[in-house]
CSV table of C-alpha atoms in Angstrom, one decimal:
chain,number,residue,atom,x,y,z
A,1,UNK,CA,0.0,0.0,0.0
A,2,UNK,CA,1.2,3.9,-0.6
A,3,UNK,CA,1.4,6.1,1.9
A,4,UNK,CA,-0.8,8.9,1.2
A,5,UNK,CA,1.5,12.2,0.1
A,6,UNK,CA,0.9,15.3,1.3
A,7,UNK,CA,2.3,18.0,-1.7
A,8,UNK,CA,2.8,21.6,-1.1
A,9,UNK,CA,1.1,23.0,-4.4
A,10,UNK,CA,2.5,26.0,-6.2
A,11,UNK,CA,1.5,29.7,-5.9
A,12,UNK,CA,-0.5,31.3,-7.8
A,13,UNK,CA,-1.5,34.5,-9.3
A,14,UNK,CA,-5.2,34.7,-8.9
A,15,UNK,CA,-6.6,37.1,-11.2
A,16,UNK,CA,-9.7,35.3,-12.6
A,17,UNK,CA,-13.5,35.2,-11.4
A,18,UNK,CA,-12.3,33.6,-8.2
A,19,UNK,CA,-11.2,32.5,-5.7
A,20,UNK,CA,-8.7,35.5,-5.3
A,21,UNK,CA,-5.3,35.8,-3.4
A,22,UNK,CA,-6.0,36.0,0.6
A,23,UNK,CA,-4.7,38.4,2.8
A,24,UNK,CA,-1.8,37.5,4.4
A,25,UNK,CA,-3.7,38.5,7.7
A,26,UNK,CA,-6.0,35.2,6.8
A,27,UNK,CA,-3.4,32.6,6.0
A,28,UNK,CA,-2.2,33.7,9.6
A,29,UNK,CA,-5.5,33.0,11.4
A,30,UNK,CA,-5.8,29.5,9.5
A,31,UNK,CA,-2.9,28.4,11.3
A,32,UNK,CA,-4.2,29.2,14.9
A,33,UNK,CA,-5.2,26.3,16.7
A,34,UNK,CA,-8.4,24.5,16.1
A,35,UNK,CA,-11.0,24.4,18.9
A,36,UNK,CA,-14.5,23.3,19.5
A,37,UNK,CA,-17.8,24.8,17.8
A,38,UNK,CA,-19.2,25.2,21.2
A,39,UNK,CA,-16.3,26.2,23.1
A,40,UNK,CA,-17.5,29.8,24.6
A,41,UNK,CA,-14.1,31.2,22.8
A,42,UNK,CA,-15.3,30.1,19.3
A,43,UNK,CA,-19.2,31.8,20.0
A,44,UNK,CA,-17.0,35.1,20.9
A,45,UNK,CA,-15.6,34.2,17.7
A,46,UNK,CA,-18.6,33.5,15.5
A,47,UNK,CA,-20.4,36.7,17.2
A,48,UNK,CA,-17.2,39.0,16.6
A,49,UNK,CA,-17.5,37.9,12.7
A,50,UNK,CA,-21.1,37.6,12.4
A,51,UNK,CA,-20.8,41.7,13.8
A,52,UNK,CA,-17.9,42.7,11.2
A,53,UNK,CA,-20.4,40.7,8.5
A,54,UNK,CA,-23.1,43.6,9.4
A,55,UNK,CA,-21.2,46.0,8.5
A,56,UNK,CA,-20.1,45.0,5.1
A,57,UNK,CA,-23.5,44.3,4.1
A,58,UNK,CA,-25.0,47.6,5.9
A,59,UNK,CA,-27.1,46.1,7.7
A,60,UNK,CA,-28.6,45.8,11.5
A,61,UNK,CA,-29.6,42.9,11.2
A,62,UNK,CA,-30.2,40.8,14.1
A,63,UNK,CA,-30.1,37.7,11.4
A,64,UNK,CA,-26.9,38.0,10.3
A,65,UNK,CA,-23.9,35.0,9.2
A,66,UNK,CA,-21.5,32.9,7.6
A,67,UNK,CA,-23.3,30.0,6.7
A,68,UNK,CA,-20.9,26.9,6.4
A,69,UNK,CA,-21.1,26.5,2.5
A,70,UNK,CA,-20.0,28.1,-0.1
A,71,UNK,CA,-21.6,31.2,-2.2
A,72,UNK,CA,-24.1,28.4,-4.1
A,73,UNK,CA,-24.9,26.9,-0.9
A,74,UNK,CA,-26.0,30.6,0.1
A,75,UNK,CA,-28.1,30.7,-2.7
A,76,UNK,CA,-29.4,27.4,-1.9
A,77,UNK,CA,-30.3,28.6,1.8
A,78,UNK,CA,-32.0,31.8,0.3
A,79,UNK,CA,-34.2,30.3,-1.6
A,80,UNK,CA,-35.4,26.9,0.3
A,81,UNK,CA,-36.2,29.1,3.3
A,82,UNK,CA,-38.9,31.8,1.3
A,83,UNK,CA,-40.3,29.6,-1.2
A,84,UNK,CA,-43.0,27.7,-1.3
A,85,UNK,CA,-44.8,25.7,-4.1
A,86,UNK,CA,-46.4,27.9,-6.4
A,87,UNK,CA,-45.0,31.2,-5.0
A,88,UNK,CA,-44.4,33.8,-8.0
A,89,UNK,CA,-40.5,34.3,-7.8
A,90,UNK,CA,-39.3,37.1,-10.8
A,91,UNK,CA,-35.9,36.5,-11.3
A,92,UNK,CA,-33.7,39.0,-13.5
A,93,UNK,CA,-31.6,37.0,-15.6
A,94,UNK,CA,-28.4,38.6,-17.1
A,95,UNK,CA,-26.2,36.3,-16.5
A,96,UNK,CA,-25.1,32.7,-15.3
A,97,UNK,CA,-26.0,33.2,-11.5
A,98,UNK,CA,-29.0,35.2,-12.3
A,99,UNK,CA,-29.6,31.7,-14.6
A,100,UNK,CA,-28.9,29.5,-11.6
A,101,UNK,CA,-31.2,31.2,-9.2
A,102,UNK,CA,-34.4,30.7,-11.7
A,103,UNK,CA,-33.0,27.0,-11.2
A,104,UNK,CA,-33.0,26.9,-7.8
A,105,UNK,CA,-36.1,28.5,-7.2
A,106,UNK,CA,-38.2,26.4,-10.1
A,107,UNK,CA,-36.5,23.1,-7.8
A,108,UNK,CA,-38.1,25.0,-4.8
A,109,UNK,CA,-41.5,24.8,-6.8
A,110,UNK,CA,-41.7,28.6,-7.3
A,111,UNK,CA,-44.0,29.5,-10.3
A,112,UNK,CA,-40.7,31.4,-11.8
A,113,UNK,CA,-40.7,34.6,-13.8
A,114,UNK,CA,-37.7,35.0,-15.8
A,115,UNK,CA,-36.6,38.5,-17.2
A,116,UNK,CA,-33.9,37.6,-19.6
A,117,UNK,CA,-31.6,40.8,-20.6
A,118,UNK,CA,-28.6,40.5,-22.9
A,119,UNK,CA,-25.4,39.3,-21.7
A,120,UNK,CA,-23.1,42.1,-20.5
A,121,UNK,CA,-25.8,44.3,-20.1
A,122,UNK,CA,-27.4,45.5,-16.2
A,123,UNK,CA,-30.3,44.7,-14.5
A,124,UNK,CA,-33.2,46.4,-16.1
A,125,UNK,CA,-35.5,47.6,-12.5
A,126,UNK,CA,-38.6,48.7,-14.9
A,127,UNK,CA,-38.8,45.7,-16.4
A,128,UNK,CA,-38.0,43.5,-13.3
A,129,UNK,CA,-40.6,45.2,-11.1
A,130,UNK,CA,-43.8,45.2,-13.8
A,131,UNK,CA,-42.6,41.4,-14.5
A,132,UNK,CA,-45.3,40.5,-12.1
A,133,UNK,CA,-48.4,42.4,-10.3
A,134,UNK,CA,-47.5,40.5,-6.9
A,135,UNK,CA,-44.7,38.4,-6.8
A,136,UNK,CA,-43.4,36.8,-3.4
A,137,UNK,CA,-39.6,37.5,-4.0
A,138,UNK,CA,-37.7,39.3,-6.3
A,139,UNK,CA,-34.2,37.6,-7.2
A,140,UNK,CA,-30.9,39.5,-8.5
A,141,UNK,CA,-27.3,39.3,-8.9
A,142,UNK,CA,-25.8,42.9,-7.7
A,143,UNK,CA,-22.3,41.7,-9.8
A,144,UNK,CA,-22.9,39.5,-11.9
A,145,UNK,CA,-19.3,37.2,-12.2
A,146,UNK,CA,-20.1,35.8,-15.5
A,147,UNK,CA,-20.2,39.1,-17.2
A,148,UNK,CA,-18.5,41.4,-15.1
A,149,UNK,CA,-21.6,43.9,-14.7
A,150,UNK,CA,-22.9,45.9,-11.6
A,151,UNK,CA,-26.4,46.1,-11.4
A,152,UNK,CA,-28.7,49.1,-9.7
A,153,UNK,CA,-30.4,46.8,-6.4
A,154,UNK,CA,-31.5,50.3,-5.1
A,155,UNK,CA,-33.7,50.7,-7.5
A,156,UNK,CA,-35.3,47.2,-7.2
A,157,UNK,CA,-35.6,47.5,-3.4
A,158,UNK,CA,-37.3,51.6,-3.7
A,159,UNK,CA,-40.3,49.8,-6.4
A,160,UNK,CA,-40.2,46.0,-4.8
A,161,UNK,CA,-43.5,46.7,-2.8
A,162,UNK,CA,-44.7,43.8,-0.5
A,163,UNK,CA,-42.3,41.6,-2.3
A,164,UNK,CA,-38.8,40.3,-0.7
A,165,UNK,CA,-35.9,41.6,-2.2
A,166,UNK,CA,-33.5,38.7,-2.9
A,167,UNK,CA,-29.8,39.3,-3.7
A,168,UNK,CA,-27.1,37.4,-4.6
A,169,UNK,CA,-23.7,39.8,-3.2
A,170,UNK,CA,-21.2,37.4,-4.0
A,171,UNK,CA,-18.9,39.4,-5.7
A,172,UNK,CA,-19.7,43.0,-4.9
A,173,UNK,CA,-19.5,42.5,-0.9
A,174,UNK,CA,-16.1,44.0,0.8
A,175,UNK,CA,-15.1,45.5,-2.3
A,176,UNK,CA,-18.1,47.6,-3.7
A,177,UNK,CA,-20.6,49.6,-1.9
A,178,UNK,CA,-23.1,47.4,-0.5
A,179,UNK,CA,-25.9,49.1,1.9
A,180,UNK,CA,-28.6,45.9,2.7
A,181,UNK,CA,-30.9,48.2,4.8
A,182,UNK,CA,-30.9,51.1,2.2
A,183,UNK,CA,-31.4,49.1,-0.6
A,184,UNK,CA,-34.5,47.1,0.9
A,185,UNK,CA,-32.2,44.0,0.4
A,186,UNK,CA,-34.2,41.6,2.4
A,187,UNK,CA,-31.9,38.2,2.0
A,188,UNK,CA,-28.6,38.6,1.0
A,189,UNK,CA,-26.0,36.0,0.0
A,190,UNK,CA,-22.8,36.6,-0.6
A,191,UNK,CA,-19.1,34.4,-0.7
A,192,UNK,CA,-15.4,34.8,1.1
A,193,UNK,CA,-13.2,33.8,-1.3
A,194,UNK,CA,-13.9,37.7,-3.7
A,195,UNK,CA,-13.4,40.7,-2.2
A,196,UNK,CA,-13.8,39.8,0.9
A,197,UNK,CA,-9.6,38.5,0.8
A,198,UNK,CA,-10.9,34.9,2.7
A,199,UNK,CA,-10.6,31.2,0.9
A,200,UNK,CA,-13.8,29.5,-0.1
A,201,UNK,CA,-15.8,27.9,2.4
A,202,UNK,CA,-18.5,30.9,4.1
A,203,UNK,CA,-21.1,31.8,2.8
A,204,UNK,CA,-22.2,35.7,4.7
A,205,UNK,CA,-26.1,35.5,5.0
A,206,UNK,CA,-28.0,38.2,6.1
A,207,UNK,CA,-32.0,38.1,6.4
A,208,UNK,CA,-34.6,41.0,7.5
A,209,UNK,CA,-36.8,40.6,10.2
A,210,UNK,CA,-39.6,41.3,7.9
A,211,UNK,CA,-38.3,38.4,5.7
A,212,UNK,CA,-37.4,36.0,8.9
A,213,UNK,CA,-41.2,36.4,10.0
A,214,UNK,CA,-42.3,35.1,5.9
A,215,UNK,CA,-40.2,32.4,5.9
A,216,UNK,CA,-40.7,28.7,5.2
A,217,UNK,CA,-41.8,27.1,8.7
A,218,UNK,CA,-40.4,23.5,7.8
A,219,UNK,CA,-38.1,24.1,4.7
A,220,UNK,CA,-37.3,21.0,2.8
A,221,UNK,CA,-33.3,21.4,3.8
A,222,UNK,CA,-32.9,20.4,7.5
A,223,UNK,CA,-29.1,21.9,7.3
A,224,UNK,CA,-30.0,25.4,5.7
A,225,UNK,CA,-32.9,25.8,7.9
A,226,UNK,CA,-32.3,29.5,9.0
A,227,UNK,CA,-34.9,28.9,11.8
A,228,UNK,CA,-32.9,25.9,13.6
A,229,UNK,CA,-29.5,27.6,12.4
A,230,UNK,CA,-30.8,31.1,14.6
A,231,UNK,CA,-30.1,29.5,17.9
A,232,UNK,CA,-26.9,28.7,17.0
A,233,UNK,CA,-25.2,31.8,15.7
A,234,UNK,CA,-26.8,34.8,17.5
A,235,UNK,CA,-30.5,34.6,17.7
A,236,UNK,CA,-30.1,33.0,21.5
A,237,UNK,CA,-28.0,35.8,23.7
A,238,UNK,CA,-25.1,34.4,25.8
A,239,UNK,CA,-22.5,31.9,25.8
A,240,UNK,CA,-25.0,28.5,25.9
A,241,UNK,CA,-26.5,28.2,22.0
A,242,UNK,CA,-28.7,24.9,20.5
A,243,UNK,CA,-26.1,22.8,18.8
A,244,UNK,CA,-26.9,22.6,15.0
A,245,UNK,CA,-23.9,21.3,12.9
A,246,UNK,CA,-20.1,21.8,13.4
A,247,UNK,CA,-18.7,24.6,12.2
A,248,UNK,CA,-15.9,25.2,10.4
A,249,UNK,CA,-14.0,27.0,12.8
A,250,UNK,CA,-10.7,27.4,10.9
A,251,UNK,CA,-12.4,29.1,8.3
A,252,UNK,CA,-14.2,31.4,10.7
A,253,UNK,CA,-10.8,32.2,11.9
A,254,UNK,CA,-10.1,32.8,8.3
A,255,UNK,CA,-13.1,35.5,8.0
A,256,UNK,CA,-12.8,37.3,11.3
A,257,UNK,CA,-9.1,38.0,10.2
A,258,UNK,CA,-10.3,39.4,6.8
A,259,UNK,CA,-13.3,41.5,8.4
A,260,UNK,CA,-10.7,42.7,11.0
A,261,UNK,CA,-8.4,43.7,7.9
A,262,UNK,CA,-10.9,45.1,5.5
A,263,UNK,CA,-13.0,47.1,8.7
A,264,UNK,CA,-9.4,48.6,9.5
A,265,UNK,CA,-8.6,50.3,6.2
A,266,UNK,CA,-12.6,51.5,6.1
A,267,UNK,CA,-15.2,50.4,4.3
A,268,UNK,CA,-15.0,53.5,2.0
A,269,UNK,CA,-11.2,53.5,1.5
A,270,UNK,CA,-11.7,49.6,0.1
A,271,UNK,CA,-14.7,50.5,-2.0
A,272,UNK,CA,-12.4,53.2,-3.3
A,273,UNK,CA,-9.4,50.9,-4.0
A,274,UNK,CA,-11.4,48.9,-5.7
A,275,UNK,CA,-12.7,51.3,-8.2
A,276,UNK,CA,-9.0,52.7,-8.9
A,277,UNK,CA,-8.0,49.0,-9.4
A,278,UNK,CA,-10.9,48.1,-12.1
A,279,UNK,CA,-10.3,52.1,-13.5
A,280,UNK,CA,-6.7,51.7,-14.1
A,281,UNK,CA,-6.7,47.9,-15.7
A,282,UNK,CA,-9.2,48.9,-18.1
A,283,UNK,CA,-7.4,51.6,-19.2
A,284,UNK,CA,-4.4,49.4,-19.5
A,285,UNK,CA,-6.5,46.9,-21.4
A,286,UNK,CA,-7.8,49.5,-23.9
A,287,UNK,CA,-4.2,50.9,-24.4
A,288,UNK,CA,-3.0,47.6,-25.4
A,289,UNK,CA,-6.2,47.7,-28.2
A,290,UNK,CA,-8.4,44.8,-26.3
A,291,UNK,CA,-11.9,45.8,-26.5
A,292,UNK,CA,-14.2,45.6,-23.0
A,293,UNK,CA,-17.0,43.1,-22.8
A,294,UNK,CA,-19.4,44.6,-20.5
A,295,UNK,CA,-21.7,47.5,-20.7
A,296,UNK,CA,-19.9,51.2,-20.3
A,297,UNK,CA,-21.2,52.6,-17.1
A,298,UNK,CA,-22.3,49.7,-15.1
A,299,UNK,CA,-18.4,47.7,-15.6
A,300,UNK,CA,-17.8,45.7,-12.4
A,301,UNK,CA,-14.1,47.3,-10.8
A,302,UNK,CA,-13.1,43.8,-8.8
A,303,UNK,CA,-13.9,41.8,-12.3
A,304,UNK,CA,-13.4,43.3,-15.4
A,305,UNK,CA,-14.4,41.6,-18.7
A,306,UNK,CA,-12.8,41.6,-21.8
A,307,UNK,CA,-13.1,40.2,-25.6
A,308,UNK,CA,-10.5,37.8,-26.9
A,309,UNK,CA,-8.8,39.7,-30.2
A,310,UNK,CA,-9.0,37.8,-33.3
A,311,UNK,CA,-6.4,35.5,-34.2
A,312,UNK,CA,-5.8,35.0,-30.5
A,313,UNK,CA,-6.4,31.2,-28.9
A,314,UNK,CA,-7.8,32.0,-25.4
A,315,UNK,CA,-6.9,29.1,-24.1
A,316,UNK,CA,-3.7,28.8,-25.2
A,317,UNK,CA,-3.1,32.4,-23.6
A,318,UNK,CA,-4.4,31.2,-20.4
A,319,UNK,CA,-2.0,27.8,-20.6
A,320,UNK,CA,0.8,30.6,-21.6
A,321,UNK,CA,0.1,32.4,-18.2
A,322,UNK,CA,-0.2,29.6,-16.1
A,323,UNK,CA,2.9,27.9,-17.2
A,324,UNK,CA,4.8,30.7,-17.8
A,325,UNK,CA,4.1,33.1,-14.6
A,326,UNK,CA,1.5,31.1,-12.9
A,327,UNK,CA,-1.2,33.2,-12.9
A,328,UNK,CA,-5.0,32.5,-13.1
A,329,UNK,CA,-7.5,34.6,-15.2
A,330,UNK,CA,-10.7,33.2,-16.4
A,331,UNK,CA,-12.2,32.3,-19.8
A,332,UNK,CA,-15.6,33.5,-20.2
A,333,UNK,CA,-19.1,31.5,-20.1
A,334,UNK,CA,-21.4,30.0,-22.1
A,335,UNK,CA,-21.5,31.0,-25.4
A,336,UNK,CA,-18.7,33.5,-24.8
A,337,UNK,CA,-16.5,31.0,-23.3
A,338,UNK,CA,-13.7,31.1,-26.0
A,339,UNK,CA,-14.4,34.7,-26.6
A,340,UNK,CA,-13.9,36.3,-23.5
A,341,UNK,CA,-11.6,36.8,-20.6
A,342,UNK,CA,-12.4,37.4,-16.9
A,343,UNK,CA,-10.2,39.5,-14.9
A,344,UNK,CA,-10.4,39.7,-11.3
A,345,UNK,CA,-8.6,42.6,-9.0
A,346,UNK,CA,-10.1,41.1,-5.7
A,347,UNK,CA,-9.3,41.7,-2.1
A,348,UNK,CA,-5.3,42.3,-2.0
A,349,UNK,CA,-4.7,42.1,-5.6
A,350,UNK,CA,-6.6,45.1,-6.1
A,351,UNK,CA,-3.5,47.2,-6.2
A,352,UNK,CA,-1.8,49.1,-8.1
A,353,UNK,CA,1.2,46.0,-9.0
A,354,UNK,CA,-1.6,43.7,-9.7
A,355,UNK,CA,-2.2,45.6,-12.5
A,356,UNK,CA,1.5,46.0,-13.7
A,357,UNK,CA,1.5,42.1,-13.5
A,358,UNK,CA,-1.4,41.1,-15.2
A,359,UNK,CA,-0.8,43.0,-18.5
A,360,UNK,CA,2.5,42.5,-18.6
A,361,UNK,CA,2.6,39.3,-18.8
A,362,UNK,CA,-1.0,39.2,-20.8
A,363,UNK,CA,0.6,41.4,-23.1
A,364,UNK,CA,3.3,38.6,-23.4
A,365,UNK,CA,1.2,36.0,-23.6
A,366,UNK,CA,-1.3,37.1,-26.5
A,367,UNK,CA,2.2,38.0,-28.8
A,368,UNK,CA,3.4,34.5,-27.8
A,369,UNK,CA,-0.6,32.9,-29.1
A,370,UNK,CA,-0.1,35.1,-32.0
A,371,UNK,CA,2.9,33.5,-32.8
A,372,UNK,CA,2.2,30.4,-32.5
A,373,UNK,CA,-1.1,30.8,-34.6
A,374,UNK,CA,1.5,32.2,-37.5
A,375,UNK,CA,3.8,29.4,-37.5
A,376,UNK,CA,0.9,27.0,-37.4
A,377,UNK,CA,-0.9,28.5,-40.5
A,378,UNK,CA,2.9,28.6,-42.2
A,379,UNK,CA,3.3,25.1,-41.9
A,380,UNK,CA,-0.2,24.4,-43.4
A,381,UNK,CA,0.5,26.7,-46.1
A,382,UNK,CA,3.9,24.8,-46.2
A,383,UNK,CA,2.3,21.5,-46.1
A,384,UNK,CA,-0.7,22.7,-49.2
A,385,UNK,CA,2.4,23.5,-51.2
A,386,UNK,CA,4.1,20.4,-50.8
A,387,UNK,CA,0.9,18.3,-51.8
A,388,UNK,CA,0.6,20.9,-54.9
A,389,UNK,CA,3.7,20.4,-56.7
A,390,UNK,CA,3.4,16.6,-55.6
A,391,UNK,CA,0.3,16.0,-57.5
A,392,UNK,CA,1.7,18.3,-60.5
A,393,UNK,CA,4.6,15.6,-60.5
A,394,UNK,CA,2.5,13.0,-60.4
């Protein structure tokens, strides 16, 4: 029998959709030692982060958490805790994760009301809110990874009405401004491994009181029940909570250090880095003659999209990168999958020798494709003339 090996895996540039380079604060905290889910240090803990989570959604939320999933198991919890069978659930669709939620919430039996937009393009709010005369929940992406756009959720939350406004924050929260209880967000998902500066593994959930008292009663997920999960991670006061599930308390670690790190430079001052970050590499993208994907005005600063130029393989460029200076970006989705690049300035790459990296060596890697595409198409011409003067032989 082999022993099992235990390899130390090589660093990596992460400038794609995600997961991004931590701060270094976080790989610190995942070394501290492990401890128990109930020991009253860990609740200090979880109610220290759950806090520093209220503020990066703006909210007061009493209801307020990492949930121990990732950002799809958030979106899993939103929607098997406020839909029924037969509820009308409008769903604005511009993307892949605006996609997935009208697939979670038709598997919740929702009576689902799709309003598709063109790819790249934001959230229309007119057209979202006259989608239906009384829905239960309305459902959007505020950044919509796949495409790199930043919708309006203000807008939705002003004309929602009686409805719940549901949101899926993943890649906007601790990195763009996010303000749940000026919005009208109601239930708000979001992930760690963005802008946030954390590894994958948390998903920060945030729910209204108005939207707490609508829920599902007996949802069809016993672990995403938010009703069982309250007593564990703040709805009971004091040190002695109802045992629900273990936590992972390693990655909590993880997230208090990068709440601790991100609440310390101010909310504003990240939001603002951010911004500079996305500014600044699309300039630099433009000056090296790529064209931007997404719509002007409502481009995404922590992901910026961006088409592939003719005569360019995209994944030979991202092989190039890897290899050559391992670093991640992302190919694109979908139908734009060979067509587009994703680039991601999350967290602690969102800095000014991020972007010196990326397009230097993106630069270099696109005149390397290039090449490589011209000696291909040199040898076929090569190879046509060779059968040519063959067959005027023969």
């Amino acid at each position: 029998m082999v022993a099992p090996r235990t390899e130390i895996l090589p660093f990596r540039y992460l400038f794609g959709p995600g997961p991004g380079n931590a701060y270094p604060e976080v790989m610190a905290a995942l070394s501290h030692p492990v401890i128990g889910h109930l020991d009253p240090a860990f609740i200090d803990r979880l109610d220290r982060v759950s806090d520093g989570l209220r503020q990066v959604w703006g909210t007061q939320n009493a209801r307020t958490w990492p949930v121990s999933a990732t950002g799809s198991g958030g979106m899993e919890a939103a929607f098997v805790n406020f839909v029924e069978p037969g509820d009308p659930v409008v769903v604005a669709v511009n993307g892949l994760f605006g996609e997935r939620m009208a697939e979670v919430a038709r598997r919740c039996g929702a009576d689902v009301v799709r309003v598709d937009h063109e790819w790249g393009q934001p959230v229309d709010a007119e057209r979202v809110l006259a989608a239906h005369p009384n829905p239960k929940i309305i459902a959007a992406v505020h950044a919509e990874t796949s495409t790199g756009v930043r919708s309006d959720i203000s807008a939705l939350g002003a004309g929602k009405g009686d409805a719940l406004l549901l949101v899926d924050a993943v890649t906007s929260i601790g990195g763009l401004e996010l303000r749940a209880d000026a919005w009208g967000i109601d239930i708000g998902y979001a992930g760690t491994q963005k802008c946030l500066g954390v590894p994958p593994g948390l998903a920060p959930f945030t729910v209204s009181e108005r939207a707490f008292e609508r829920r599902v009663k007996d949802p069809r997920s016993w672990y995403f029940d938010i009703g069982l999960l309250g007593g564990y991670v703040g709805a009971a006061e004091g040190h002695t909570r109802t045992y629900h599930h273990t936590a992972p308390v390693t990655m909590v670690a993880g997230l208090e250090a990068g709440l601790a790190r991100i609440l310390a430079e101010g909310l504003p001052a990240v939001w603002a880095r951010h911004e500079a970050a996305g500014a600044a590499l699309r300039e630099g993208l433009e000056h090296m003659g790529l064209e931007l994907f997404a719509a002007e005005g409502h481009r995404l600063p922590s992901l910026t999209t961006v088409k592939v130029p003719d005569g360019v393989s995209s994944a030979r460029v991202r092989q190039i990168l890897l290899e050559q200076y391992s670093m991640e970006i992302g190919a694109g989705v979908g139908k734009f999958a060979d067509t587009v690049w994703r680039i991601g300035l999350m967290g602690p790459n969102a800095d000014p020798a991020s972007i010196t990296l990326v397009l230097g060596a993106l630069g270099e890697a696109i005149a390397a494709s290039r090449q490589n595409t011209a000696r291909q198409n040199t040898a076929g011409q090569n190879t046509a003339g060779q059968n040519t003067a063959g067959q005027n032989t023969a």
